């Protein structure tokens, strides 16, 4: 802390007893600006210990000459109510820095600048931002719009950090809101976070509130304690000397304050005001005595400012305090001189310190506090300049719950418009908690609460809000709200809750969900036969010509079919068949496109045998989607084409179509989180087979980060397991790969056997092959095979091929690793059975995998020549099937076996290709795909 004397003397004297802390901040700055990643410095200490003064002194030491950093400072107030608190002030400071005449800011304008200005309109003051390009089309999905804002914010600071060092300083970060913390955490989260220094002061006991910043990796905590006795006495002497008081009081004052600099300053001032008396007083006593000594006008103004607790316009504060306009500046100046308030721009006024606010408010009678809240509300309504949320709080504290509820709802709507969905949800909850809304309005607010939570990616909480709104609602509305709740549960991966609500909704419509995949299979076969007889003919009708009840029934079936399609395929297919029949009967074109698109995927699950039917359905859906012209319809067709391509083994077409679907859903559709996740997921899987592991490594963390930001358990699990888990194995990050599988397994439902359980099995198997522990995964696969078969997933050609390949690889690797002759023979037989099963499949890629297994079996039996022949066949088949990763692994293995110069060249070329495509440890990755070679 600085020696608390008048400003000039304090600046000359500098800090006392904080040399070590300044050195720590200087080291953090050097690491941030000299490295390639951000550094977060948490400055932690109790209120008034001098954290802010320490940071201010550090920032001042950085200078303002050429080469000095761009410093952006802000402060959070406990009682301030603005969206993106903590970031809002930083953006204000940025706008101030670049809004001046002659300032060239063109180089810092990020992509999606228009989206950033929607949340932070102050940036429009910067000419280069004001002229930024307007998006060609509006992003409709609020979650995607929020993601664009986050990306633009990050891009902005990447550009700033490229031009010069950047330091962000936030005071009292513990008061930040969830949205502001999320935005700061995203800014410093690797990979590719800009190299900047983020300094945040945090009050002791509130460290957990800011744990989101741990994402930065390099996080340093600087603890600021009270001053040592010698330093405390020195500070007391300096302050006493400035106040022209005897310095022999220094030791007593330092001991009385227990080394707390703010206490020392307050006690010195109190001694000066009391004529040098040595009364032993607590800080709060000293502050209250100082407040009591003010004139009546100053005291009324101080009370208003402390009840407000955040910056307030001086004229608004004066109106609430009953201070004449002509007297307000003199009152503010007097309170500033006594360090009870501080004045800011605007002009505004705020408490000098939280301890001042706390001491003044604690001494205030409840009736007086309520009266001040009421006057503040009236003054704010008259003069403006405060957020509706602040107005809601004042009315609530004044006991006017009707006005408080209305103001809270208004504030929530504004927060939603600013994409601060967490804040909006909290405000809707506040409005409901007041109990002042009429029943019909309360239901509307509960629905709005559900929408805000859904947009904030809080699927389970959104579902609960919809369910609460459904209680007592008219039957049709109740069913619709429960269907929305079920959709939120299912889309976000909360399958058990989603199925429970789904069954409840279906019962009201005379439908039911099959209890097991086996029972669903009979229903599916019957309905699918009827549907084929019917064909895909329909009479087109606009949506407003179809009864709402019919549309809701169709949409519910769609929700169930979609939510289960990547969890429980057979039951999903059963509802998809019903969904398609209903959609064709209703004739609403966009719903027919949707039904045909998802049917394409189900048809393609048969692989080569279902390819022609899938192609016919896709062509029909494409023609209709073009006629409809809706973005969602076009997106469904592209996604369906990508999924169908994957299921028949056309990897490049999978990537192309999914990459075309992604921007359609992301930029032009609302509530398309499930579609976005699957467009990303199928492209990632196809890229693995194409050997593009560097691209997989780029895409998977982005998908995982987005899923965690959205609270999407389904997408998060997809990004951590299955083939996506190879993103970490390819980079050699073995422990991270295992940790992600563990995390996914902990959070996913353990009832039944879902695709997620299969993907976990696949990821575990690849991991154990990579680390050389195949036996444990082989046992796990054998144990889980019955569940896999009962789930009916082995009816899907792609899954059947992949599962038998996994089982064969693990058996072969375990056979080579064991010294038990009987076990070795049994495991080799298991691997041979897997190779035979693969060879019977009609798809080209299954044949390539069969040859690869046979090569390993031949080598394990000592027949090197036969192994080389099988490897050549695997290479040829892999080329025809575009399995580029397998082909290069087979070439590496063949080079290993052939030896000599030709073999070494073959191995070197394959290794170079694999390394160029993102493989860190070539031999281990080859061992994942072609085990059984102990050379």
PDB file of C-alpha atoms in Angstrom, residues 619-856:
ATOM      1  CA  UNK A 619     -31.824 -36.771 -53.721  1.00  0.00           C
ATOM      2  CA  UNK A 620     -35.524 -36.409 -52.857  1.00  0.00           C
ATOM      3  CA  UNK A 621     -34.709 -34.394 -49.754  1.00  0.00           C
ATOM      4  CA  UNK A 622     -32.264 -32.158 -51.676  1.00  0.00           C
ATOM      5  CA  UNK A 623     -34.836 -31.286 -54.338  1.00  0.00           C
ATOM      6  CA  UNK A 624     -37.432 -30.487 -51.709  1.00  0.00           C
ATOM      7  CA  UNK A 625     -34.986 -28.465 -49.587  1.00  0.00           C
ATOM      8  CA  UNK A 626     -34.170 -26.269 -52.580  1.00  0.00           C
ATOM      9  CA  UNK A 627     -37.886 -25.696 -53.135  1.00  0.00           C
ATOM     10  CA  UNK A 628     -38.405 -24.844 -49.456  1.00  0.00           C
ATOM     11  CA  UNK A 629     -35.352 -22.582 -49.469  1.00  0.00           C
ATOM     12  CA  UNK A 630     -35.082 -22.501 -45.662  1.00  0.00           C
ATOM     13  CA  UNK A 631     -31.580 -22.533 -44.203  1.00  0.00           C
ATOM     14  CA  UNK A 632     -32.495 -25.241 -41.718  1.00  0.00           C
ATOM     15  CA  UNK A 633     -33.746 -27.535 -44.494  1.00  0.00           C
ATOM     16  CA  UNK A 634     -30.574 -27.043 -46.530  1.00  0.00           C
ATOM     17  CA  UNK A 635     -28.482 -27.693 -43.445  1.00  0.00           C
ATOM     18  CA  UNK A 636     -30.329 -30.930 -42.665  1.00  0.00           C
ATOM     19  CA  UNK A 637     -29.714 -32.212 -46.161  1.00  0.00           C
ATOM     20  CA  UNK A 638     -25.994 -31.448 -46.040  1.00  0.00           C
ATOM     21  CA  UNK A 639     -25.639 -33.058 -42.615  1.00  0.00           C
ATOM     22  CA  UNK A 640     -27.639 -36.120 -43.696  1.00  0.00           C
ATOM     23  CA  UNK A 641     -25.418 -36.462 -46.755  1.00  0.00           C
ATOM     24  CA  UNK A 642     -22.302 -36.255 -44.588  1.00  0.00           C
ATOM     25  CA  UNK A 643     -23.556 -38.876 -42.128  1.00  0.00           C
ATOM     26  CA  UNK A 644     -24.623 -41.202 -44.946  1.00  0.00           C
ATOM     27  CA  UNK A 645     -21.219 -40.797 -46.610  1.00  0.00           C
ATOM     28  CA  UNK A 646     -19.496 -41.773 -43.378  1.00  0.00           C
ATOM     29  CA  UNK A 647     -21.680 -44.829 -42.885  1.00  0.00           C
ATOM     30  CA  UNK A 648     -20.786 -46.159 -46.349  1.00  0.00           C
ATOM     31  CA  UNK A 649     -17.073 -45.332 -45.994  1.00  0.00           C
ATOM     32  CA  UNK A 650     -16.734 -42.194 -48.178  1.00  0.00           C
ATOM     33  CA  UNK A 651     -14.511 -40.214 -45.835  1.00  0.00           C
ATOM     34  CA  UNK A 652     -13.741 -37.213 -48.061  1.00  0.00           C
ATOM     35  CA  UNK A 653     -17.400 -36.658 -48.902  1.00  0.00           C
ATOM     36  CA  UNK A 654     -18.153 -36.838 -45.171  1.00  0.00           C
ATOM     37  CA  UNK A 655     -15.772 -34.000 -44.397  1.00  0.00           C
ATOM     38  CA  UNK A 656     -16.920 -31.873 -47.331  1.00  0.00           C
ATOM     39  CA  UNK A 657     -20.633 -32.165 -46.599  1.00  0.00           C
ATOM     40  CA  UNK A 658     -20.310 -31.788 -42.830  1.00  0.00           C
ATOM     41  CA  UNK A 659     -18.101 -28.738 -43.298  1.00  0.00           C
ATOM     42  CA  UNK A 660     -20.784 -27.245 -45.540  1.00  0.00           C
ATOM     43  CA  UNK A 661     -23.514 -28.039 -43.027  1.00  0.00           C
ATOM     44  CA  UNK A 662     -21.667 -26.511 -40.076  1.00  0.00           C
ATOM     45  CA  UNK A 663     -21.817 -22.796 -41.058  1.00  0.00           C
ATOM     46  CA  UNK A 664     -25.459 -23.152 -42.096  1.00  0.00           C
ATOM     47  CA  UNK A 665     -26.496 -24.392 -38.651  1.00  0.00           C
ATOM     48  CA  UNK A 666     -24.022 -22.200 -36.805  1.00  0.00           C
ATOM     49  CA  UNK A 667     -24.762 -18.921 -38.551  1.00  0.00           C
ATOM     50  CA  UNK A 668     -28.321 -19.158 -39.825  1.00  0.00           C
ATOM     51  CA  UNK A 669     -30.314 -21.410 -37.496  1.00  0.00           C
ATOM     52  CA  UNK A 670     -31.589 -21.167 -33.924  1.00  0.00           C
ATOM     53  CA  UNK A 671     -31.123 -23.911 -31.335  1.00  0.00           C
ATOM     54  CA  UNK A 672     -28.990 -26.087 -33.609  1.00  0.00           C
ATOM     55  CA  UNK A 673     -26.496 -27.265 -30.998  1.00  0.00           C
ATOM     56  CA  UNK A 674     -27.147 -30.958 -31.697  1.00  0.00           C
ATOM     57  CA  UNK A 675     -26.739 -30.477 -35.425  1.00  0.00           C
ATOM     58  CA  UNK A 676     -23.558 -28.436 -34.963  1.00  0.00           C
ATOM     59  CA  UNK A 677     -22.087 -31.113 -32.684  1.00  0.00           C
ATOM     60  CA  UNK A 678     -22.777 -33.903 -35.175  1.00  0.00           C
ATOM     61  CA  UNK A 679     -21.460 -31.964 -38.158  1.00  0.00           C
ATOM     62  CA  UNK A 680     -18.220 -31.525 -36.234  1.00  0.00           C
ATOM     63  CA  UNK A 681     -18.164 -35.085 -34.929  1.00  0.00           C
ATOM     64  CA  UNK A 682     -18.628 -36.982 -38.203  1.00  0.00           C
ATOM     65  CA  UNK A 683     -16.048 -34.768 -39.923  1.00  0.00           C
ATOM     66  CA  UNK A 684     -13.549 -35.523 -37.127  1.00  0.00           C
ATOM     67  CA  UNK A 685     -14.132 -39.273 -37.424  1.00  0.00           C
ATOM     68  CA  UNK A 686     -13.636 -39.173 -41.186  1.00  0.00           C
ATOM     69  CA  UNK A 687     -10.454 -37.116 -40.797  1.00  0.00           C
ATOM     70  CA  UNK A 688      -9.021 -39.866 -38.587  1.00  0.00           C
ATOM     71  CA  UNK A 689      -9.418 -42.452 -41.352  1.00  0.00           C
ATOM     72  CA  UNK A 690      -7.947 -39.959 -43.825  1.00  0.00           C
ATOM     73  CA  UNK A 691      -4.934 -39.625 -41.548  1.00  0.00           C
ATOM     74  CA  UNK A 692      -5.433 -35.889 -41.006  1.00  0.00           C
ATOM     75  CA  UNK A 693      -4.582 -36.123 -37.318  1.00  0.00           C
ATOM     76  CA  UNK A 694      -3.136 -32.614 -37.149  1.00  0.00           C
ATOM     77  CA  UNK A 695      -6.516 -31.301 -38.276  1.00  0.00           C
ATOM     78  CA  UNK A 696      -8.221 -33.608 -35.769  1.00  0.00           C
ATOM     79  CA  UNK A 697      -5.943 -32.154 -33.109  1.00  0.00           C
ATOM     80  CA  UNK A 698      -7.079 -28.668 -34.122  1.00  0.00           C
ATOM     81  CA  UNK A 699     -10.787 -29.456 -34.221  1.00  0.00           C
ATOM     82  CA  UNK A 700     -11.336 -31.640 -31.159  1.00  0.00           C
ATOM     83  CA  UNK A 701     -10.251 -29.133 -28.449  1.00  0.00           C
ATOM     84  CA  UNK A 702     -12.387 -26.471 -30.128  1.00  0.00           C
ATOM     85  CA  UNK A 703     -15.392 -28.817 -30.114  1.00  0.00           C
ATOM     86  CA  UNK A 704     -14.760 -29.738 -26.480  1.00  0.00           C
ATOM     87  CA  UNK A 705     -14.368 -26.110 -25.414  1.00  0.00           C
ATOM     88  CA  UNK A 706     -17.558 -25.135 -27.224  1.00  0.00           C
ATOM     89  CA  UNK A 707     -19.434 -28.062 -25.655  1.00  0.00           C
ATOM     90  CA  UNK A 708     -18.277 -27.085 -22.171  1.00  0.00           C
ATOM     91  CA  UNK A 709     -19.227 -23.458 -22.820  1.00  0.00           C
ATOM     92  CA  UNK A 710     -22.695 -24.567 -23.933  1.00  0.00           C
ATOM     93  CA  UNK A 711     -23.057 -27.121 -21.144  1.00  0.00           C
ATOM     94  CA  UNK A 712     -23.674 -29.767 -23.811  1.00  0.00           C
ATOM     95  CA  UNK A 713     -22.908 -33.124 -22.189  1.00  0.00           C
ATOM     96  CA  UNK A 714     -23.601 -34.992 -25.413  1.00  0.00           C
ATOM     97  CA  UNK A 715     -21.075 -33.005 -27.488  1.00  0.00           C
ATOM     98  CA  UNK A 716     -18.587 -32.994 -24.616  1.00  0.00           C
ATOM     99  CA  UNK A 717     -18.708 -36.801 -24.373  1.00  0.00           C
ATOM    100  CA  UNK A 718     -18.362 -37.158 -28.153  1.00  0.00           C
ATOM    101  CA  UNK A 719     -15.266 -34.951 -28.150  1.00  0.00           C
ATOM    102  CA  UNK A 720     -13.564 -36.956 -25.395  1.00  0.00           C
ATOM    103  CA  UNK A 721     -14.163 -40.542 -26.500  1.00  0.00           C
ATOM    104  CA  UNK A 722     -14.283 -42.704 -29.624  1.00  0.00           C
ATOM    105  CA  UNK A 723     -11.998 -41.767 -32.494  1.00  0.00           C
ATOM    106  CA  UNK A 724     -11.920 -38.148 -31.307  1.00  0.00           C
ATOM    107  CA  UNK A 725      -9.781 -39.262 -28.351  1.00  0.00           C
ATOM    108  CA  UNK A 726      -6.952 -39.888 -30.827  1.00  0.00           C
ATOM    109  CA  UNK A 727      -6.418 -36.118 -30.826  1.00  0.00           C
ATOM    110  CA  UNK A 728      -4.486 -36.564 -27.584  1.00  0.00           C
ATOM    111  CA  UNK A 729      -2.860 -39.903 -28.434  1.00  0.00           C
ATOM    112  CA  UNK A 730      -1.548 -38.537 -31.741  1.00  0.00           C
ATOM    113  CA  UNK A 731       0.147 -35.741 -29.818  1.00  0.00           C
ATOM    114  CA  UNK A 732       1.628 -38.224 -27.329  1.00  0.00           C
ATOM    115  CA  UNK A 733      -0.513 -36.860 -24.484  1.00  0.00           C
ATOM    116  CA  UNK A 734      -1.315 -40.263 -23.011  1.00  0.00           C
ATOM    117  CA  UNK A 735      -2.423 -39.099 -19.574  1.00  0.00           C
ATOM    118  CA  UNK A 736      -4.706 -36.445 -21.057  1.00  0.00           C
ATOM    119  CA  UNK A 737      -6.302 -39.027 -23.345  1.00  0.00           C
ATOM    120  CA  UNK A 738      -7.095 -41.271 -20.369  1.00  0.00           C
ATOM    121  CA  UNK A 739      -8.310 -38.340 -18.257  1.00  0.00           C
ATOM    122  CA  UNK A 740     -10.806 -37.320 -20.913  1.00  0.00           C
ATOM    123  CA  UNK A 741     -12.206 -40.849 -21.119  1.00  0.00           C
ATOM    124  CA  UNK A 742     -12.509 -40.931 -17.322  1.00  0.00           C
ATOM    125  CA  UNK A 743     -14.325 -37.586 -17.280  1.00  0.00           C
ATOM    126  CA  UNK A 744     -16.775 -38.683 -19.959  1.00  0.00           C
ATOM    127  CA  UNK A 745     -17.547 -41.967 -18.215  1.00  0.00           C
ATOM    128  CA  UNK A 746     -18.170 -40.259 -14.892  1.00  0.00           C
ATOM    129  CA  UNK A 747     -20.779 -37.912 -16.267  1.00  0.00           C
ATOM    130  CA  UNK A 748     -22.691 -40.096 -18.716  1.00  0.00           C
ATOM    131  CA  UNK A 749     -25.688 -42.238 -17.774  1.00  0.00           C
ATOM    132  CA  UNK A 750     -24.853 -45.755 -16.625  1.00  0.00           C
ATOM    133  CA  UNK A 751     -28.285 -47.180 -17.466  1.00  0.00           C
ATOM    134  CA  UNK A 752     -28.420 -49.443 -20.493  1.00  0.00           C
ATOM    135  CA  UNK A 753     -25.749 -49.530 -23.193  1.00  0.00           C
ATOM    136  CA  UNK A 754     -25.535 -46.367 -25.275  1.00  0.00           C
ATOM    137  CA  UNK A 755     -23.293 -45.335 -28.124  1.00  0.00           C
ATOM    138  CA  UNK A 756     -21.349 -43.352 -25.544  1.00  0.00           C
ATOM    139  CA  UNK A 757     -20.451 -46.595 -23.745  1.00  0.00           C
ATOM    140  CA  UNK A 758     -19.264 -48.059 -27.039  1.00  0.00           C
ATOM    141  CA  UNK A 759     -17.204 -44.956 -27.819  1.00  0.00           C
ATOM    142  CA  UNK A 760     -15.627 -45.183 -24.391  1.00  0.00           C
ATOM    143  CA  UNK A 761     -14.779 -48.850 -25.077  1.00  0.00           C
ATOM    144  CA  UNK A 762     -13.197 -47.877 -28.399  1.00  0.00           C
ATOM    145  CA  UNK A 763     -11.175 -45.034 -26.879  1.00  0.00           C
ATOM    146  CA  UNK A 764      -9.954 -47.266 -24.023  1.00  0.00           C
ATOM    147  CA  UNK A 765      -8.890 -49.919 -26.502  1.00  0.00           C
ATOM    148  CA  UNK A 766      -6.883 -47.479 -28.636  1.00  0.00           C
ATOM    149  CA  UNK A 767      -5.319 -45.997 -25.521  1.00  0.00           C
ATOM    150  CA  UNK A 768      -4.273 -49.381 -24.154  1.00  0.00           C
ATOM    151  CA  UNK A 769      -2.822 -50.410 -27.521  1.00  0.00           C
ATOM    152  CA  UNK A 770      -0.840 -47.173 -27.559  1.00  0.00           C
ATOM    153  CA  UNK A 771       0.619 -47.735 -24.076  1.00  0.00           C
ATOM    154  CA  UNK A 772       1.163 -51.460 -24.585  1.00  0.00           C
ATOM    155  CA  UNK A 773      -1.506 -52.819 -22.202  1.00  0.00           C
ATOM    156  CA  UNK A 774      -3.961 -54.595 -24.533  1.00  0.00           C
ATOM    157  CA  UNK A 775      -5.020 -57.425 -22.204  1.00  0.00           C
ATOM    158  CA  UNK A 776      -7.126 -55.287 -19.875  1.00  0.00           C
ATOM    159  CA  UNK A 777      -9.021 -53.676 -22.756  1.00  0.00           C
ATOM    160  CA  UNK A 778      -9.567 -57.047 -24.420  1.00  0.00           C
ATOM    161  CA  UNK A 779     -11.181 -58.343 -21.236  1.00  0.00           C
ATOM    162  CA  UNK A 780     -13.326 -55.222 -21.077  1.00  0.00           C
ATOM    163  CA  UNK A 781     -14.462 -55.638 -24.680  1.00  0.00           C
ATOM    164  CA  UNK A 782     -15.366 -59.292 -24.109  1.00  0.00           C
ATOM    165  CA  UNK A 783     -17.341 -58.335 -20.993  1.00  0.00           C
ATOM    166  CA  UNK A 784     -19.204 -55.522 -22.772  1.00  0.00           C
ATOM    167  CA  UNK A 785     -19.856 -57.405 -26.012  1.00  0.00           C
ATOM    168  CA  UNK A 786     -23.195 -58.757 -24.772  1.00  0.00           C
ATOM    169  CA  UNK A 787     -24.380 -55.212 -24.063  1.00  0.00           C
ATOM    170  CA  UNK A 788     -23.165 -54.108 -27.481  1.00  0.00           C
ATOM    171  CA  UNK A 789     -25.087 -56.943 -29.159  1.00  0.00           C
ATOM    172  CA  UNK A 790     -28.248 -56.365 -27.082  1.00  0.00           C
ATOM    173  CA  UNK A 791     -28.189 -52.677 -28.024  1.00  0.00           C
ATOM    174  CA  UNK A 792     -28.573 -53.770 -31.675  1.00  0.00           C
ATOM    175  CA  UNK A 793     -25.643 -51.509 -32.634  1.00  0.00           C
ATOM    176  CA  UNK A 794     -23.969 -54.403 -34.449  1.00  0.00           C
ATOM    177  CA  UNK A 795     -26.751 -54.079 -37.041  1.00  0.00           C
ATOM    178  CA  UNK A 796     -25.000 -50.881 -38.131  1.00  0.00           C
ATOM    179  CA  UNK A 797     -22.334 -51.867 -40.658  1.00  0.00           C
ATOM    180  CA  UNK A 798     -19.911 -49.122 -39.647  1.00  0.00           C
ATOM    181  CA  UNK A 799     -20.107 -50.007 -35.951  1.00  0.00           C
ATOM    182  CA  UNK A 800     -19.904 -53.735 -36.690  1.00  0.00           C
ATOM    183  CA  UNK A 801     -16.723 -53.302 -38.746  1.00  0.00           C
ATOM    184  CA  UNK A 802     -15.096 -50.978 -36.233  1.00  0.00           C
ATOM    185  CA  UNK A 803     -16.045 -53.155 -33.229  1.00  0.00           C
ATOM    186  CA  UNK A 804     -14.722 -56.390 -34.754  1.00  0.00           C
ATOM    187  CA  UNK A 805     -11.540 -54.599 -35.799  1.00  0.00           C
ATOM    188  CA  UNK A 806     -11.055 -53.349 -32.241  1.00  0.00           C
ATOM    189  CA  UNK A 807     -11.677 -56.809 -30.809  1.00  0.00           C
ATOM    190  CA  UNK A 808      -9.257 -58.381 -33.283  1.00  0.00           C
ATOM    191  CA  UNK A 809      -6.514 -55.810 -32.670  1.00  0.00           C
ATOM    192  CA  UNK A 810      -6.728 -56.217 -28.900  1.00  0.00           C
ATOM    193  CA  UNK A 811      -6.744 -60.022 -29.094  1.00  0.00           C
ATOM    194  CA  UNK A 812      -3.731 -60.034 -31.429  1.00  0.00           C
ATOM    195  CA  UNK A 813      -1.730 -57.584 -29.304  1.00  0.00           C
ATOM    196  CA  UNK A 814      -2.574 -59.499 -26.124  1.00  0.00           C
ATOM    197  CA  UNK A 815      -1.530 -62.795 -27.795  1.00  0.00           C
ATOM    198  CA  UNK A 816       1.884 -61.415 -28.706  1.00  0.00           C
ATOM    199  CA  UNK A 817       2.354 -59.943 -25.217  1.00  0.00           C
ATOM    200  CA  UNK A 818       1.535 -63.092 -23.194  1.00  0.00           C
ATOM    201  CA  UNK A 819       3.971 -65.866 -22.280  1.00  0.00           C
ATOM    202  CA  UNK A 820       1.186 -68.356 -21.587  1.00  0.00           C
ATOM    203  CA  UNK A 821       1.056 -70.697 -24.617  1.00  0.00           C
ATOM    204  CA  UNK A 822      -2.587 -71.720 -24.096  1.00  0.00           C
ATOM    205  CA  UNK A 823      -3.719 -68.119 -23.653  1.00  0.00           C
ATOM    206  CA  UNK A 824      -1.671 -67.102 -26.689  1.00  0.00           C
ATOM    207  CA  UNK A 825      -3.396 -69.712 -28.859  1.00  0.00           C
ATOM    208  CA  UNK A 826      -6.847 -68.713 -27.607  1.00  0.00           C
ATOM    209  CA  UNK A 827      -6.207 -65.043 -28.248  1.00  0.00           C
ATOM    210  CA  UNK A 828      -4.811 -65.736 -31.724  1.00  0.00           C
ATOM    211  CA  UNK A 829      -7.965 -67.717 -32.541  1.00  0.00           C
ATOM    212  CA  UNK A 830     -10.046 -64.732 -31.383  1.00  0.00           C
ATOM    213  CA  UNK A 831      -8.068 -62.443 -33.686  1.00  0.00           C
ATOM    214  CA  UNK A 832      -8.550 -64.855 -36.615  1.00  0.00           C
ATOM    215  CA  UNK A 833     -12.326 -64.935 -35.982  1.00  0.00           C
ATOM    216  CA  UNK A 834     -12.367 -61.153 -36.093  1.00  0.00           C
ATOM    217  CA  UNK A 835     -10.455 -61.142 -39.387  1.00  0.00           C
ATOM    218  CA  UNK A 836     -12.925 -63.635 -40.896  1.00  0.00           C
ATOM    219  CA  UNK A 837     -15.892 -61.508 -39.753  1.00  0.00           C
ATOM    220  CA  UNK A 838     -14.335 -58.449 -41.355  1.00  0.00           C
ATOM    221  CA  UNK A 839     -13.595 -60.300 -44.590  1.00  0.00           C
ATOM    222  CA  UNK A 840     -17.285 -61.266 -44.910  1.00  0.00           C
ATOM    223  CA  UNK A 841     -18.367 -57.613 -44.893  1.00  0.00           C
ATOM    224  CA  UNK A 842     -19.180 -56.031 -48.247  1.00  0.00           C
ATOM    225  CA  UNK A 843     -17.520 -52.659 -47.588  1.00  0.00           C
ATOM    226  CA  UNK A 844     -14.053 -52.004 -49.043  1.00  0.00           C
ATOM    227  CA  UNK A 845     -12.634 -50.627 -45.831  1.00  0.00           C
ATOM    228  CA  UNK A 846     -13.538 -53.778 -43.875  1.00  0.00           C
ATOM    229  CA  UNK A 847     -11.415 -55.814 -46.302  1.00  0.00           C
ATOM    230  CA  UNK A 848      -8.429 -53.571 -45.701  1.00  0.00           C
ATOM    231  CA  UNK A 849      -8.772 -54.036 -41.942  1.00  0.00           C
ATOM    232  CA  UNK A 850      -9.033 -57.813 -42.379  1.00  0.00           C
ATOM    233  CA  UNK A 851      -5.763 -57.905 -44.359  1.00  0.00           C
ATOM    234  CA  UNK A 852      -4.077 -55.813 -41.658  1.00  0.00           C
ATOM    235  CA  UNK A 853      -5.134 -58.280 -38.953  1.00  0.00           C
ATOM    236  CA  UNK A 854      -3.979 -61.235 -41.042  1.00  0.00           C
ATOM    237  CA  UNK A 855      -0.585 -59.607 -41.502  1.00  0.00           C
ATOM    238  CA  UNK A 856      -0.171 -59.387 -37.744  1.00  0.00           C
TER     239      UNK A 856
END
